[in-house]
CSV table of C-alpha atoms in Angstrom, one decimal:
chain,number,residue,atom,x,y,z
A,1,MET,CA,-9.0,-5.2,14.9
A,2,LEU,CA,-6.4,-5.2,12.5
A,3,LEU,CA,-2.9,-3.6,12.5
A,4,LEU,CA,-2.6,-1.9,9.2
A,5,ALA,CA,1.1,-1.1,8.3
A,6,SER,CA,0.5,1.6,5.8
A,7,GLN,CA,-0.1,5.5,6.3
A,8,SER,CA,-2.3,5.4,3.1
A,9,PRO,CA,-5.5,7.4,3.7
A,10,ARG,CA,-7.1,5.4,0.8
A,11,ARG,CA,-6.4,2.1,2.4
A,12,GLN,CA,-7.9,3.4,5.7
A,13,GLU,CA,-10.9,4.8,4.0
A,14,LEU,CA,-11.4,1.4,2.2
A,15,LEU,CA,-11.2,-0.5,5.7
A,16,ARG,CA,-13.7,1.8,7.2
A,17,GLN,CA,-15.9,1.3,4.2
A,18,ILE,CA,-16.4,-2.4,5.0
A,19,GLY,CA,-16.4,-1.9,8.7
A,20,ILE,CA,-12.9,-3.1,9.9
A,21,ASP,CA,-11.5,-1.5,13.0
A,22,TYR,CA,-7.9,-0.9,12.6
A,23,GLN,CA,-4.9,0.7,14.1
A,24,VAL,CA,-2.2,2.4,12.0
A,25,ILE,CA,1.4,1.0,12.7
A,26,SER,CA,4.7,1.5,10.6
A,27,ALA,CA,6.8,-0.9,8.7
A,28,ALA,CA,9.6,0.9,6.9
A,29,ILE,CA,11.4,-1.0,4.3
A,30,ASP,CA,13.4,-0.1,1.2
A,31,GLU,CA,10.9,-0.2,-1.8
A,32,THR,CA,13.3,0.1,-4.4
A,33,PRO,CA,12.8,-2.3,-7.3
A,34,ARG,CA,15.6,-4.8,-7.8
A,35,LEU,CA,17.6,-4.9,-11.1
A,36,HIS,CA,15.4,-6.7,-13.7
A,37,GLU,CA,12.6,-7.4,-11.2
A,38,ALA,CA,9.2,-8.2,-12.9
A,39,PRO,CA,6.4,-5.8,-11.8
A,40,LEU,CA,4.2,-8.6,-10.3
A,41,ALA,CA,7.3,-10.0,-8.3
A,42,TYR,CA,8.2,-6.6,-7.2
A,43,VAL,CA,4.6,-5.7,-5.7
A,44,GLN,CA,4.3,-9.1,-4.0
A,45,ARG,CA,7.9,-9.0,-2.4
A,46,ILE,CA,7.3,-5.4,-1.2
A,47,ALA,CA,3.9,-6.5,0.6
A,48,LYS,CA,5.5,-9.3,2.0
A,49,ASP,CA,8.6,-7.6,3.1
A,50,LYS,CA,6.4,-4.9,4.9
A,51,ALA,CA,4.4,-7.6,6.6
A,52,GLN,CA,7.8,-9.2,8.0
A,53,ALA,CA,9.2,-5.8,9.1
A,54,ALA,CA,5.9,-5.1,10.9
A,55,GLN,CA,5.8,-8.3,12.6
A,56,MET,CA,9.4,-7.7,14.0
A,57,GLN,CA,8.2,-4.5,15.3
A,58,HIS,CA,4.9,-5.2,16.6
A,59,ASP,CA,2.9,-8.1,18.3
A,60,ALA,CA,1.1,-10.4,15.7
A,61,THR,CA,-0.2,-12.7,18.0
A,62,GLN,CA,-3.1,-10.6,19.4
A,63,TYR,CA,-4.1,-8.9,16.0
A,64,PRO,CA,-3.4,-9.7,12.4
A,65,ILE,CA,-1.1,-7.5,10.6
A,66,LEU,CA,-2.2,-6.2,7.1
A,67,THR,CA,0.2,-4.7,4.7
A,68,ALA,CA,-0.3,-3.9,1.0
A,69,ASP,CA,1.6,-2.5,-2.1
A,70,THR,CA,0.3,-1.1,-5.4
A,71,THR,CA,2.0,-0.5,-8.4
A,72,VAL,CA,1.2,1.0,-11.9
A,73,THR,CA,2.9,-0.9,-14.9
A,74,PHE,CA,2.9,0.0,-18.5
A,75,GLN,CA,4.9,-2.3,-21.2
A,76,ASP,CA,6.2,-4.2,-18.2
A,77,MET,CA,7.9,-1.0,-16.7
A,78,ILE,CA,6.9,0.0,-13.0
A,79,LEU,CA,5.7,3.4,-12.7
A,80,GLY,CA,6.1,4.6,-9.2
A,81,LYS,CA,5.3,7.9,-7.6
A,82,PRO,CA,6.5,10.8,-9.9
A,83,LYS,CA,9.8,12.3,-8.8
A,84,ASP,CA,9.0,15.7,-10.4
A,85,TYR,CA,6.8,17.3,-13.2
A,86,ALA,CA,9.0,15.9,-15.9
A,87,ASP,CA,8.7,12.4,-14.7
A,88,PHE,CA,4.9,12.8,-14.3
A,89,GLU,CA,4.6,14.3,-17.8
A,90,ARG,CA,6.7,11.3,-19.2
A,91,MET,CA,4.2,8.8,-17.3
A,92,MET,CA,1.0,10.6,-18.4
A,93,THR,CA,2.4,11.0,-22.0
A,94,ALA,CA,3.0,7.1,-22.0
A,95,LEU,CA,-0.4,6.2,-20.5
A,96,SER,CA,-2.6,8.4,-22.6
A,97,GLY,CA,-4.9,6.8,-24.8
A,98,ASN,CA,-3.6,3.4,-23.6
A,99,THR,CA,-4.2,0.5,-21.3
A,100,HIS,CA,-2.0,-0.3,-18.3
A,101,GLN,CA,-2.1,-2.5,-15.4
A,102,VAL,CA,-2.6,-1.8,-11.6
A,103,LEU,CA,-1.1,-4.6,-9.4
A,104,SER,CA,-2.2,-4.6,-5.7
A,105,ALA,CA,-0.7,-7.2,-3.4
A,106,ILE,CA,-1.7,-7.8,0.1
A,107,ALA,CA,-0.1,-9.7,2.8
A,108,LEU,CA,-1.9,-10.7,6.0
A,109,ARG,CA,0.2,-12.0,8.8
A,110,TRP,CA,-1.2,-13.5,11.9
A,111,GLN,CA,0.6,-15.9,14.3
A,112,ASP,CA,2.4,-18.4,12.1
A,113,GLN,CA,0.3,-17.7,9.1
A,114,LEU,CA,1.2,-15.6,6.1
A,115,ILE,CA,-1.6,-15.1,3.4
A,116,GLU,CA,-0.7,-13.4,0.2
A,117,LYS,CA,-3.2,-12.3,-2.4
A,118,ILE,CA,-2.8,-10.4,-5.7
A,119,SER,CA,-5.2,-8.2,-7.7
A,120,ILE,CA,-4.5,-7.3,-11.2
A,121,SER,CA,-6.6,-4.7,-12.9
A,122,HIS,CA,-6.5,-2.9,-16.4
A,123,VAL,CA,-7.1,0.7,-16.7
A,124,THR,CA,-7.6,2.3,-20.2
A,125,PHE,CA,-7.1,6.1,-20.3
A,126,ALA,CA,-8.7,8.3,-23.1
A,127,ARG,CA,-6.3,10.7,-24.9
A,128,LEU,CA,-5.2,13.3,-22.3
A,129,PRO,CA,-5.1,16.8,-23.5
A,130,GLU,CA,-1.8,18.6,-22.9
A,131,HIS,CA,-3.4,21.3,-20.8
A,132,PHE,CA,-4.9,18.7,-18.6
A,133,ILE,CA,-1.5,17.1,-17.9
A,134,GLU,CA,-0.2,20.3,-16.7
A,135,SER,CA,-3.2,21.4,-14.7
A,136,TYR,CA,-3.6,18.0,-13.0
A,137,TRP,CA,-0.1,18.2,-11.7
A,138,GLN,CA,-0.8,21.5,-10.3
A,139,THR,CA,-3.6,20.2,-8.2
A,140,GLY,CA,-1.0,18.1,-6.2
A,141,GLU,CA,-3.2,15.0,-6.4
A,142,PRO,CA,-0.6,13.1,-8.5
A,143,CYS,CA,2.5,13.7,-6.3
A,144,ASP,CA,2.1,10.7,-3.9
A,145,LYS,CA,0.3,8.2,-6.2
A,146,ALA,CA,1.7,5.2,-8.0
A,147,GLY,CA,1.6,6.0,-11.7
A,148,GLY,CA,0.8,9.7,-10.9
A,149,TYR,CA,-2.8,9.5,-10.6
A,150,ALA,CA,-5.8,8.6,-8.4
A,151,VAL,CA,-8.6,6.6,-9.9
A,152,GLN,CA,-11.1,8.2,-7.5
A,153,GLY,CA,-9.9,11.7,-8.0
A,154,ILE,CA,-9.8,14.1,-11.0
A,155,MET,CA,-8.4,11.6,-13.3
A,156,ALA,CA,-11.7,9.7,-13.3
A,157,ARG,CA,-12.9,11.9,-16.1
A,158,TYR,CA,-10.3,10.4,-18.4
A,159,ILE,CA,-10.6,6.7,-17.4
A,160,GLN,CA,-12.3,5.2,-20.3
A,161,LYS,CA,-12.5,1.6,-19.1
A,162,ILE,CA,-11.5,-0.5,-15.9
A,163,GLU,CA,-11.5,-4.2,-15.8
A,164,GLY,CA,-10.8,-5.6,-12.4
A,165,SER,CA,-10.9,-4.3,-8.9
A,166,TYR,CA,-11.8,-0.6,-8.3
A,167,SER,CA,-10.5,-0.9,-4.7
A,168,GLY,CA,-7.4,-2.6,-5.9
A,169,ILE,CA,-6.8,0.2,-8.0
A,170,MET,CA,-7.3,2.7,-5.0
A,171,GLY,CA,-4.6,0.4,-3.0
A,172,LEU,CA,-6.4,-2.3,-1.2
A,173,PRO,CA,-8.3,-5.0,-3.1
A,174,LEU,CA,-11.3,-5.7,-0.8
A,175,PHE,CA,-12.4,-8.9,-2.2
A,176,GLU,CA,-8.9,-10.5,-2.0
A,177,LEU,CA,-8.7,-8.9,1.7
A,178,SER,CA,-12.0,-10.6,2.6
A,179,GLU,CA,-10.5,-13.9,1.1
A,180,ALA,CA,-7.5,-13.7,3.2
A,181,LEU,CA,-9.4,-12.6,6.4
A,182,ASP,CA,-11.6,-15.9,5.7
A,183,ASN,CA,-8.4,-17.9,5.6
A,184,ILE,CA,-7.4,-16.9,9.0
A,185,GLY,CA,-10.7,-17.4,10.5
A,186,TYR,CA,-11.3,-13.5,11.0
A,187,ASN,CA,-14.8,-12.5,11.2
A,188,ILE,CA,-15.6,-9.1,9.6
A,189,GLY,CA,-19.2,-9.3,11.1
């Protein structure tokens, strides 16, 4: 069993997909990017800070604690969850017809060990029709997603190319997670 410090239904779905039992726990931290913080440093810091917060609140001696953070970046800018439609429209206009990065960091804390892994993927969008941007927002799907979209959702029809980890783009890179679990001797089965 793992303690998953994330409320993300996508991360929970991915753990179930590979047969890992988990219990959801909380690990609230301030996720505001620091001034001039590079996207890669940001996503790694957030995953690590969540792991430290979770360990302080929960027993990490019996079960490993898993945390993750995913961010979308374009031209070295972090594209978080859209604040409103104008923010979402700005993101989609920038990403339309372009390639962006999705960075997913994990931190696995167990006893005195902290294993950190990173997945970097590249996603290319086709040109997004203006009517699609507005109708996609109306579905509600983009509201709680980094970069304003879900790779496994409605946006899939405009994803022209993916290089990297599909599960990492969803929010939990399973290959890197498996490596981290191997590092601490955790048997998935």
